[in-house]
Amino acid sequence: MATSTLTVSTSFPEGHGDFKLISSDGVTFHFPRYLLCLMSPSFEGMFDVIGNDAQPQELNMVENSTTVDQFLRFLDPRMKVLPLDFETVAPLLETARKYEVPKILEWWEEQVVVKVDGIAPDKTSLRKPMACLALASRFDLPNTARLAFRDLVKAPSKDLITDIRFESQLFCRLIQLREERVAWFVNKITTYHNAISTDCRSCYVSHDQLSRALRTIVTDIGKEPSWATLNRHMAAWKACPVNHFYASQTVFNSWQKEILELESSLPTL
């Protein structure tokens, strides 16, 4: 790479270290050789193979300056790690795997888990679970993949989109899990509906309202098989005037604990 095309990193300027790493877009990063060896077995092996008599002074990298800057911050305790950015994290994780720095993968797994308020037994969820599933698949992170499955099984259909490519077999598994969850809800609703007597003249109008409401709910469950869907239909029907069946809110609340426990469970891969 021609020297005239190079610029110097403002985060890792001349004097920051005795070794140069040059990004694919022509930015030079000065970094301590000893830290590269200490934090990365790949760099340590590279320098050991070359030997002390012919140590290189620079390395041309295939990664761009954004990725190199993010990567080096994890290796230097003097530098602040930048906040997680899903737009740039994939190449960062690729670089971490390439140079054998597992702490970056561990950091990412910690960063994507967020605390949530609510009534569910598990008070956590993933940021961008579809992207998390894709990255967990690519970098062989089964724990995060299961967390992503847990969130995506109950997510709206519109959330099952990501620009990150990943193994199609895992996506097929996700679709299978969603179909099983939809079937679970539909079976629960159908079983409840079939157990109600339709012979009572006093509750005919109420029963008709219930039937129409359940058809709408089943349609919505197909798009989002979750407690959140039922919660949006809390006022779907009123109780039968002679108590042959209860109001929708009473019925759904009786199912709540079972549903939330199901949604908090971690599916198998």
PDB file of C-alpha atoms in Angstrom:
ATOM      1  CA  MET A   1       0.000   0.000   0.000  1.00  0.00           C
ATOM      2  CA  ALA A   2       1.455   3.357  -0.988  1.00  0.00           C
ATOM      3  CA  THR A   3       2.486   5.502   1.967  1.00  0.00           C
ATOM      4  CA  SER A   4       0.937   8.592   0.383  1.00  0.00           C
ATOM      5  CA  THR A   5      -2.528   7.054   0.648  1.00  0.00           C
ATOM      6  CA  LEU A   6      -2.297   6.383   4.361  1.00  0.00           C
ATOM      7  CA  THR A   7      -3.819   8.380   7.190  1.00  0.00           C
ATOM      8  CA  VAL A   8      -3.122   7.886  10.870  1.00  0.00           C
ATOM      9  CA  SER A   9      -5.767   6.815  13.363  1.00  0.00           C
ATOM     10  CA  THR A  10      -6.651   9.506  15.869  1.00  0.00           C
ATOM     11  CA  SER A  11      -7.368   6.825  18.485  1.00  0.00           C
ATOM     12  CA  PHE A  12      -4.095   4.964  17.939  1.00  0.00           C
ATOM     13  CA  PRO A  13      -1.657   7.665  16.744  1.00  0.00           C
ATOM     14  CA  GLU A  14       2.081   7.516  16.287  1.00  0.00           C
ATOM     15  CA  GLY A  15       3.707   6.858  19.643  1.00  0.00           C
ATOM     16  CA  HIS A  16       0.833   4.742  20.936  1.00  0.00           C
ATOM     17  CA  GLY A  17       2.754   1.582  20.093  1.00  0.00           C
ATOM     18  CA  ASP A  18       5.744   0.124  18.246  1.00  0.00           C
ATOM     19  CA  PHE A  19       3.780  -1.812  15.598  1.00  0.00           C
ATOM     20  CA  LYS A  20       1.624  -0.605  12.699  1.00  0.00           C
ATOM     21  CA  LEU A  21      -1.606  -2.188  11.582  1.00  0.00           C
ATOM     22  CA  ILE A  22      -2.865  -0.810   8.279  1.00  0.00           C
ATOM     23  CA  SER A  23      -6.569  -1.178   7.503  1.00  0.00           C
ATOM     24  CA  SER A  24      -7.960  -1.997   4.071  1.00  0.00           C
ATOM     25  CA  ASP A  25      -9.052   1.626   3.606  1.00  0.00           C
ATOM     26  CA  GLY A  26      -5.608   3.026   4.332  1.00  0.00           C
ATOM     27  CA  VAL A  27      -5.651   3.995   8.012  1.00  0.00           C
ATOM     28  CA  THR A  28      -2.552   3.271  10.113  1.00  0.00           C
ATOM     29  CA  PHE A  29      -2.990   2.165  13.720  1.00  0.00           C
ATOM     30  CA  HIS A  30       0.025   2.257  16.052  1.00  0.00           C
ATOM     31  CA  PHE A  31      -0.238  -0.439  18.686  1.00  0.00           C
ATOM     32  CA  PRO A  32       2.069  -2.124  21.244  1.00  0.00           C
ATOM     33  CA  ARG A  33       3.438  -5.385  19.896  1.00  0.00           C
ATOM     34  CA  TYR A  34       3.464  -6.944  23.359  1.00  0.00           C
ATOM     35  CA  LEU A  35      -0.283  -6.340  23.784  1.00  0.00           C
ATOM     36  CA  LEU A  36      -1.011  -7.985  20.447  1.00  0.00           C
ATOM     37  CA  CYS A  37       0.913 -11.055  21.613  1.00  0.00           C
ATOM     38  CA  LEU A  38      -0.618 -11.009  25.086  1.00  0.00           C
ATOM     39  CA  MET A  39      -4.228 -10.714  23.930  1.00  0.00           C
ATOM     40  CA  SER A  40      -4.170 -12.718  20.696  1.00  0.00           C
ATOM     41  CA  PRO A  41      -2.653 -16.196  20.246  1.00  0.00           C
ATOM     42  CA  SER A  42      -2.733 -15.597  16.483  1.00  0.00           C
ATOM     43  CA  PHE A  43      -0.488 -12.542  16.712  1.00  0.00           C
ATOM     44  CA  GLU A  44       1.745 -14.296  19.230  1.00  0.00           C
ATOM     45  CA  GLY A  45       2.134 -17.232  16.872  1.00  0.00           C
ATOM     46  CA  MET A  46       2.822 -14.968  13.913  1.00  0.00           C
ATOM     47  CA  PHE A  47       5.647 -13.156  15.690  1.00  0.00           C
ATOM     48  CA  ASP A  48       7.086 -16.403  17.101  1.00  0.00           C
ATOM     49  CA  VAL A  49       7.260 -17.999  13.651  1.00  0.00           C
ATOM     50  CA  ILE A  50       9.049 -15.008  12.149  1.00  0.00           C
ATOM     51  CA  GLY A  51      11.632 -14.832  14.925  1.00  0.00           C
ATOM     52  CA  ASN A  52      13.288 -11.915  16.665  1.00  0.00           C
ATOM     53  CA  ASP A  53      15.819 -11.216  13.907  1.00  0.00           C
ATOM     54  CA  ALA A  54      13.236 -10.441  11.228  1.00  0.00           C
ATOM     55  CA  GLN A  55      10.289  -8.979  13.094  1.00  0.00           C
ATOM     56  CA  PRO A  56       7.944  -7.011  10.791  1.00  0.00           C
ATOM     57  CA  GLN A  57       7.104  -3.426  11.608  1.00  0.00           C
ATOM     58  CA  GLU A  58       3.629  -3.410  10.088  1.00  0.00           C
ATOM     59  CA  LEU A  59       0.763  -5.613   8.975  1.00  0.00           C
ATOM     60  CA  ASN A  60      -1.699  -4.952   6.151  1.00  0.00           C
ATOM     61  CA  MET A  61      -5.140  -6.083   7.281  1.00  0.00           C
ATOM     62  CA  VAL A  62      -8.181  -6.990   5.191  1.00  0.00           C
ATOM     63  CA  GLU A  63     -10.499  -5.352   7.747  1.00  0.00           C
ATOM     64  CA  ASN A  64     -11.565  -1.717   7.331  1.00  0.00           C
ATOM     65  CA  SER A  65     -10.635   1.051   9.762  1.00  0.00           C
ATOM     66  CA  THR A  66     -13.939   0.909  11.655  1.00  0.00           C
ATOM     67  CA  THR A  67     -13.444  -2.771  12.441  1.00  0.00           C
ATOM     68  CA  VAL A  68      -9.742  -2.420  13.280  1.00  0.00           C
ATOM     69  CA  ASP A  69     -10.448   0.475  15.644  1.00  0.00           C
ATOM     70  CA  GLN A  70     -13.210  -1.465  17.430  1.00  0.00           C
ATOM     71  CA  PHE A  71     -11.042  -4.585  17.613  1.00  0.00           C
ATOM     72  CA  LEU A  72      -7.950  -2.885  19.053  1.00  0.00           C
ATOM     73  CA  ARG A  73      -9.972  -1.221  21.805  1.00  0.00           C
ATOM     74  CA  PHE A  74     -10.602  -4.661  23.280  1.00  0.00           C
ATOM     75  CA  LEU A  75      -6.875  -5.407  23.342  1.00  0.00           C
ATOM     76  CA  ASP A  76      -5.716  -2.186  25.014  1.00  0.00           C
ATOM     77  CA  PRO A  77      -6.879  -1.651  28.625  1.00  0.00           C
ATOM     78  CA  ARG A  78      -6.213   2.076  28.224  1.00  0.00           C
ATOM     79  CA  MET A  79      -8.932   2.420  25.591  1.00  0.00           C
ATOM     80  CA  LYS A  80     -12.699   2.582  26.013  1.00  0.00           C
ATOM     81  CA  VAL A  81     -14.735  -0.059  24.178  1.00  0.00           C
ATOM     82  CA  LEU A  82     -17.347   1.499  21.896  1.00  0.00           C
ATOM     83  CA  PRO A  83     -21.065   0.768  22.402  1.00  0.00           C
ATOM     84  CA  LEU A  84     -22.549  -2.165  20.524  1.00  0.00           C
ATOM     85  CA  ASP A  85     -23.539  -1.263  16.952  1.00  0.00           C
ATOM     86  CA  PHE A  86     -25.404  -3.945  14.998  1.00  0.00           C
ATOM     87  CA  GLU A  87     -24.381  -2.255  11.743  1.00  0.00           C
ATOM     88  CA  THR A  88     -20.702  -3.020  12.359  1.00  0.00           C
ATOM     89  CA  VAL A  89     -20.654  -5.889  14.828  1.00  0.00           C
ATOM     90  CA  ALA A  90     -20.550  -8.783  12.328  1.00  0.00           C
ATOM     91  CA  PRO A  91     -17.085  -7.933  10.928  1.00  0.00           C
ATOM     92  CA  LEU A  92     -15.873  -7.224  14.474  1.00  0.00           C
ATOM     93  CA  LEU A  93     -16.881 -10.722  15.565  1.00  0.00           C
ATOM     94  CA  GLU A  94     -15.274 -12.173  12.423  1.00  0.00           C
ATOM     95  CA  THR A  95     -12.032 -10.419  13.338  1.00  0.00           C
ATOM     96  CA  ALA A  96     -12.272 -11.674  16.917  1.00  0.00           C
ATOM     97  CA  ARG A  97     -12.592 -15.244  15.685  1.00  0.00           C
ATOM     98  CA  LYS A  98      -9.791 -14.807  13.128  1.00  0.00           C
ATOM     99  CA  TYR A  99      -7.329 -13.520  15.720  1.00  0.00           C
ATOM    100  CA  GLU A 100      -8.599 -15.737  18.562  1.00  0.00           C
ATOM    101  CA  VAL A 101      -9.919 -13.106  20.954  1.00  0.00           C
ATOM    102  CA  PRO A 102     -12.910 -14.827  22.612  1.00  0.00           C
ATOM    103  CA  LYS A 103     -13.502 -11.960  25.061  1.00  0.00           C
ATOM    104  CA  ILE A 104     -15.107  -9.988  22.202  1.00  0.00           C
ATOM    105  CA  LEU A 105     -17.617 -12.751  21.529  1.00  0.00           C
ATOM    106  CA  GLU A 106     -18.312 -12.971  25.254  1.00  0.00           C
ATOM    107  CA  TRP A 107     -18.811  -9.189  25.393  1.00  0.00           C
ATOM    108  CA  TRP A 108     -21.299  -9.343  22.527  1.00  0.00           C
ATOM    109  CA  GLU A 109     -23.309 -12.103  24.215  1.00  0.00           C
ATOM    110  CA  GLU A 110     -23.523  -9.974  27.365  1.00  0.00           C
ATOM    111  CA  GLN A 111     -24.440  -6.779  25.496  1.00  0.00           C
ATOM    112  CA  VAL A 112     -27.392  -8.222  23.574  1.00  0.00           C
ATOM    113  CA  VAL A 113     -29.232  -9.365  26.720  1.00  0.00           C
ATOM    114  CA  VAL A 114     -31.383  -6.624  28.245  1.00  0.00           C
ATOM    115  CA  LYS A 115     -33.555  -6.499  31.354  1.00  0.00           C
ATOM    116  CA  VAL A 116     -37.263  -6.014  30.778  1.00  0.00           C
ATOM    117  CA  ASP A 117     -40.161  -5.154  33.023  1.00  0.00           C
ATOM    118  CA  GLY A 118     -43.235  -7.333  33.049  1.00  0.00           C
ATOM    119  CA  ILE A 119     -44.923 -10.365  34.502  1.00  0.00           C
ATOM    120  CA  ALA A 120     -42.926 -13.070  32.711  1.00  0.00           C
ATOM    121  CA  PRO A 121     -40.778 -15.375  34.896  1.00  0.00           C
ATOM    122  CA  ASP A 122     -37.679 -14.511  32.839  1.00  0.00           C
ATOM    123  CA  LYS A 123     -37.003 -10.763  32.998  1.00  0.00           C
ATOM    124  CA  THR A 124     -34.667 -10.656  29.997  1.00  0.00           C
ATOM    125  CA  SER A 125     -34.915 -10.363  26.249  1.00  0.00           C
ATOM    126  CA  LEU A 126     -32.512  -9.939  23.344  1.00  0.00           C
ATOM    127  CA  ARG A 127     -31.826  -6.796  21.377  1.00  0.00           C
ATOM    128  CA  LYS A 128     -32.650  -7.526  17.723  1.00  0.00           C
ATOM    129  CA  PRO A 129     -33.237 -11.268  18.295  1.00  0.00           C
ATOM    130  CA  MET A 130     -33.265 -12.162  14.576  1.00  0.00           C
ATOM    131  CA  ALA A 131     -29.845 -10.585  14.066  1.00  0.00           C
ATOM    132  CA  CYS A 132     -28.702 -12.316  17.259  1.00  0.00           C
ATOM    133  CA  LEU A 133     -29.850 -15.666  15.908  1.00  0.00           C
ATOM    134  CA  ALA A 134     -27.953 -15.109  12.669  1.00  0.00           C
ATOM    135  CA  LEU A 135     -24.745 -14.125  14.466  1.00  0.00           C
ATOM    136  CA  ALA A 136     -25.066 -16.866  17.086  1.00  0.00           C
ATOM    137  CA  SER A 137     -25.391 -19.365  14.255  1.00  0.00           C
ATOM    138  CA  ARG A 138     -22.376 -17.999  12.393  1.00  0.00           C
ATOM    139  CA  PHE A 139     -20.101 -17.931  15.441  1.00  0.00           C
ATOM    140  CA  ASP A 140     -21.356 -21.113  17.134  1.00  0.00           C
ATOM    141  CA  LEU A 141     -22.890 -19.511  20.228  1.00  0.00           C
ATOM    142  CA  PRO A 142     -25.658 -21.967  21.218  1.00  0.00           C
ATOM    143  CA  ASN A 143     -26.756 -20.193  24.413  1.00  0.00           C
ATOM    144  CA  THR A 144     -27.544 -16.970  22.574  1.00  0.00           C
ATOM    145  CA  ALA A 145     -29.166 -18.933  19.757  1.00  0.00           C
ATOM    146  CA  ARG A 146     -31.578 -20.517  22.249  1.00  0.00           C
ATOM    147  CA  LEU A 147     -32.386 -17.128  23.762  1.00  0.00           C
ATOM    148  CA  ALA A 148     -33.095 -15.830  20.266  1.00  0.00           C
ATOM    149  CA  PHE A 149     -35.370 -18.804  19.577  1.00  0.00           C
ATOM    150  CA  ARG A 150     -37.235 -18.097  22.813  1.00  0.00           C
ATOM    151  CA  ASP A 151     -37.917 -14.503  21.785  1.00  0.00           C
ATOM    152  CA  LEU A 152     -38.592 -15.153  18.103  1.00  0.00           C
ATOM    153  CA  VAL A 153     -41.081 -17.991  18.629  1.00  0.00           C
ATOM    154  CA  LYS A 154     -43.510 -15.477  20.134  1.00  0.00           C
ATOM    155  CA  ALA A 155     -42.486 -12.435  18.080  1.00  0.00           C
ATOM    156  CA  PRO A 156     -44.611 -10.772  15.380  1.00  0.00           C
ATOM    157  CA  SER A 157     -43.960 -12.161  11.909  1.00  0.00           C
ATOM    158  CA  LYS A 158     -42.548  -8.800  10.781  1.00  0.00           C
ATOM    159  CA  ASP A 159     -39.632  -9.248  13.209  1.00  0.00           C
ATOM    160  CA  LEU A 160     -38.350 -12.372  11.436  1.00  0.00           C
ATOM    161  CA  ILE A 161     -36.157 -10.327   9.105  1.00  0.00           C
ATOM    162  CA  THR A 162     -32.412  -9.645   9.084  1.00  0.00           C
ATOM    163  CA  ASP A 163     -29.827  -8.650   6.507  1.00  0.00           C
ATOM    164  CA  ILE A 164     -27.275 -10.969   8.105  1.00  0.00           C
ATOM    165  CA  ARG A 165     -26.921 -14.275   6.292  1.00  0.00           C
ATOM    166  CA  PHE A 166     -26.953 -17.456   8.325  1.00  0.00           C
ATOM    167  CA  GLU A 167     -27.551 -21.180   8.163  1.00  0.00           C
ATOM    168  CA  SER A 168     -30.934 -21.988   6.637  1.00  0.00           C
ATOM    169  CA  GLN A 169     -31.309 -25.091   8.833  1.00  0.00           C
ATOM    170  CA  LEU A 170     -31.536 -22.885  11.904  1.00  0.00           C
ATOM    171  CA  PHE A 171     -34.171 -20.713  10.270  1.00  0.00           C
ATOM    172  CA  CYS A 172     -36.172 -23.842   9.419  1.00  0.00           C
ATOM    173  CA  ARG A 173     -35.947 -24.843  13.079  1.00  0.00           C
ATOM    174  CA  LEU A 174     -37.332 -21.440  14.048  1.00  0.00           C
ATOM    175  CA  ILE A 175     -40.269 -21.849  11.677  1.00  0.00           C
ATOM    176  CA  GLN A 176     -40.927 -25.305  13.132  1.00  0.00           C
ATOM    177  CA  LEU A 177     -40.941 -23.904  16.678  1.00  0.00           C
ATOM    178  CA  ARG A 178     -43.367 -21.152  15.698  1.00  0.00           C
ATOM    179  CA  GLU A 179     -45.708 -23.627  14.030  1.00  0.00           C
ATOM    180  CA  GLU A 180     -45.658 -25.759  17.172  1.00  0.00           C
ATOM    181  CA  ARG A 181     -46.432 -22.715  19.323  1.00  0.00           C
ATOM    182  CA  VAL A 182     -49.291 -21.654  17.054  1.00  0.00           C
ATOM    183  CA  ALA A 183     -50.689 -25.200  17.207  1.00  0.00           C
ATOM    184  CA  TRP A 184     -50.447 -25.121  21.012  1.00  0.00           C
ATOM    185  CA  PHE A 185     -52.492 -21.921  21.222  1.00  0.00           C
ATOM    186  CA  VAL A 186     -55.036 -23.062  18.648  1.00  0.00           C
ATOM    187  CA  ASN A 187     -55.509 -26.366  20.463  1.00  0.00           C
ATOM    188  CA  LYS A 188     -56.041 -24.561  23.782  1.00  0.00           C
ATOM    189  CA  ILE A 189     -58.567 -22.186  22.258  1.00  0.00           C
ATOM    190  CA  THR A 190     -60.376 -24.920  20.323  1.00  0.00           C
ATOM    191  CA  THR A 191     -60.556 -27.215  23.337  1.00  0.00           C
ATOM    192  CA  TYR A 192     -62.043 -24.397  25.406  1.00  0.00           C
ATOM    193  CA  HIS A 193     -64.582 -23.496  22.710  1.00  0.00           C
ATOM    194  CA  ASN A 194     -65.668 -27.101  22.073  1.00  0.00           C
ATOM    195  CA  ALA A 195     -66.366 -27.647  25.768  1.00  0.00           C
ATOM    196  CA  ILE A 196     -69.008 -24.911  25.832  1.00  0.00           C
ATOM    197  CA  SER A 197     -72.629 -25.978  25.331  1.00  0.00           C
ATOM    198  CA  THR A 198     -74.390 -24.381  22.363  1.00  0.00           C
ATOM    199  CA  ASP A 199     -77.906 -25.556  23.373  1.00  0.00           C
ATOM    200  CA  CYS A 200     -78.681 -22.746  25.787  1.00  0.00           C
ATOM    201  CA  ARG A 201     -81.052 -20.142  24.327  1.00  0.00           C
ATOM    202  CA  SER A 202     -80.157 -17.634  27.047  1.00  0.00           C
ATOM    203  CA  CYS A 203     -76.535 -17.376  25.984  1.00  0.00           C
ATOM    204  CA  TYR A 204     -76.930 -17.758  22.206  1.00  0.00           C
ATOM    205  CA  VAL A 205     -75.982 -14.142  21.453  1.00  0.00           C
ATOM    206  CA  SER A 206     -73.045 -14.231  23.847  1.00  0.00           C
ATOM    207  CA  HIS A 207     -71.846 -17.516  22.363  1.00  0.00           C
ATOM    208  CA  ASP A 208     -71.982 -16.065  18.859  1.00  0.00           C
ATOM    209  CA  GLN A 209     -69.884 -13.128  20.024  1.00  0.00           C
ATOM    210  CA  LEU A 210     -67.394 -15.522  21.626  1.00  0.00           C
ATOM    211  CA  SER A 211     -67.118 -17.634  18.444  1.00  0.00           C
ATOM    212  CA  ARG A 212     -66.471 -14.616  16.243  1.00  0.00           C
ATOM    213  CA  ALA A 213     -63.893 -13.262  18.695  1.00  0.00           C
ATOM    214  CA  LEU A 214     -62.036 -16.572  18.846  1.00  0.00           C
ATOM    215  CA  ARG A 215     -61.798 -16.736  15.055  1.00  0.00           C
ATOM    216  CA  THR A 216     -60.155 -13.310  15.061  1.00  0.00           C
ATOM    217  CA  ILE A 217     -57.815 -14.282  17.879  1.00  0.00           C
ATOM    218  CA  VAL A 218     -56.736 -17.484  16.116  1.00  0.00           C
ATOM    219  CA  THR A 219     -55.874 -15.422  13.030  1.00  0.00           C
ATOM    220  CA  ASP A 220     -53.783 -13.043  15.114  1.00  0.00           C
ATOM    221  CA  ILE A 221     -52.112 -15.938  16.928  1.00  0.00           C
ATOM    222  CA  GLY A 222     -50.898 -17.189  13.547  1.00  0.00           C
ATOM    223  CA  LYS A 223     -49.014 -13.912  13.118  1.00  0.00           C
ATOM    224  CA  GLU A 224     -47.814 -13.595  16.712  1.00  0.00           C
ATOM    225  CA  PRO A 225     -48.233 -16.702  18.913  1.00  0.00           C
ATOM    226  CA  SER A 226     -47.851 -15.062  22.279  1.00  0.00           C
ATOM    227  CA  TRP A 227     -49.424 -13.919  25.516  1.00  0.00           C
ATOM    228  CA  ALA A 228     -49.170 -10.378  24.140  1.00  0.00           C
ATOM    229  CA  THR A 229     -51.719 -11.290  21.463  1.00  0.00           C
ATOM    230  CA  LEU A 230     -54.225 -12.570  24.007  1.00  0.00           C
ATOM    231  CA  ASN A 231     -53.592  -9.521  26.152  1.00  0.00           C
ATOM    232  CA  ARG A 232     -54.655  -7.277  23.282  1.00  0.00           C
ATOM    233  CA  HIS A 233     -57.969  -9.184  23.129  1.00  0.00           C
ATOM    234  CA  MET A 234     -58.794  -9.009  26.839  1.00  0.00           C
ATOM    235  CA  ALA A 235     -62.215  -7.484  26.126  1.00  0.00           C
ATOM    236  CA  ALA A 236     -63.040  -9.807  23.222  1.00  0.00           C
ATOM    237  CA  TRP A 237     -66.332 -11.132  24.660  1.00  0.00           C
ATOM    238  CA  LYS A 238     -68.583 -10.817  27.673  1.00  0.00           C
ATOM    239  CA  ALA A 239     -69.607 -13.529  30.073  1.00  0.00           C
ATOM    240  CA  CYS A 240     -72.669 -15.644  29.352  1.00  0.00           C
ATOM    241  CA  PRO A 241     -75.703 -14.251  31.263  1.00  0.00           C
ATOM    242  CA  VAL A 242     -76.322 -17.655  32.872  1.00  0.00           C
ATOM    243  CA  ASN A 243     -72.609 -18.385  33.519  1.00  0.00           C
ATOM    244  CA  HIS A 244     -72.109 -21.130  30.918  1.00  0.00           C
ATOM    245  CA  PHE A 245     -68.819 -19.435  30.098  1.00  0.00           C
ATOM    246  CA  TYR A 246     -66.765 -16.567  31.491  1.00  0.00           C
ATOM    247  CA  ALA A 247     -65.657 -13.282  29.953  1.00  0.00           C
ATOM    248  CA  SER A 248     -62.494 -13.331  27.854  1.00  0.00           C
ATOM    249  CA  GLN A 249     -60.441 -11.536  30.497  1.00  0.00           C
ATOM    250  CA  THR A 250     -61.257 -14.186  33.106  1.00  0.00           C
ATOM    251  CA  VAL A 251     -60.451 -17.027  30.698  1.00  0.00           C
ATOM    252  CA  PHE A 252     -57.159 -15.538  29.513  1.00  0.00           C
ATOM    253  CA  ASN A 253     -56.026 -14.686  33.021  1.00  0.00           C
ATOM    254  CA  SER A 254     -56.554 -18.323  34.004  1.00  0.00           C
ATOM    255  CA  TRP A 255     -54.145 -19.308  31.193  1.00  0.00           C
ATOM    256  CA  GLN A 256     -51.578 -16.618  31.886  1.00  0.00           C
ATOM    257  CA  LYS A 257     -49.189 -18.477  34.171  1.00  0.00           C
ATOM    258  CA  GLU A 258     -48.985 -21.519  31.879  1.00  0.00           C
ATOM    259  CA  ILE A 259     -48.381 -19.362  28.806  1.00  0.00           C
ATOM    260  CA  LEU A 260     -45.712 -17.198  30.405  1.00  0.00           C
ATOM    261  CA  GLU A 261     -43.846 -20.235  31.699  1.00  0.00           C
ATOM    262  CA  LEU A 262     -43.948 -21.697  28.186  1.00  0.00           C
ATOM    263  CA  GLU A 263     -42.648 -18.461  26.692  1.00  0.00           C
ATOM    264  CA  SER A 264     -39.800 -18.304  29.201  1.00  0.00           C
ATOM    265  CA  SER A 265     -38.557 -21.795  28.432  1.00  0.00           C
ATOM    266  CA  LEU A 266     -35.505 -22.182  26.199  1.00  0.00           C
ATOM    267  CA  PRO A 267     -36.149 -24.252  23.059  1.00  0.00           C
ATOM    268  CA  THR A 268     -33.670 -26.858  21.883  1.00  0.00           C
ATOM    269  CA  LEU A 269     -31.580 -26.174  18.789  1.00  0.00           C
TER     270      LEU A 269
END
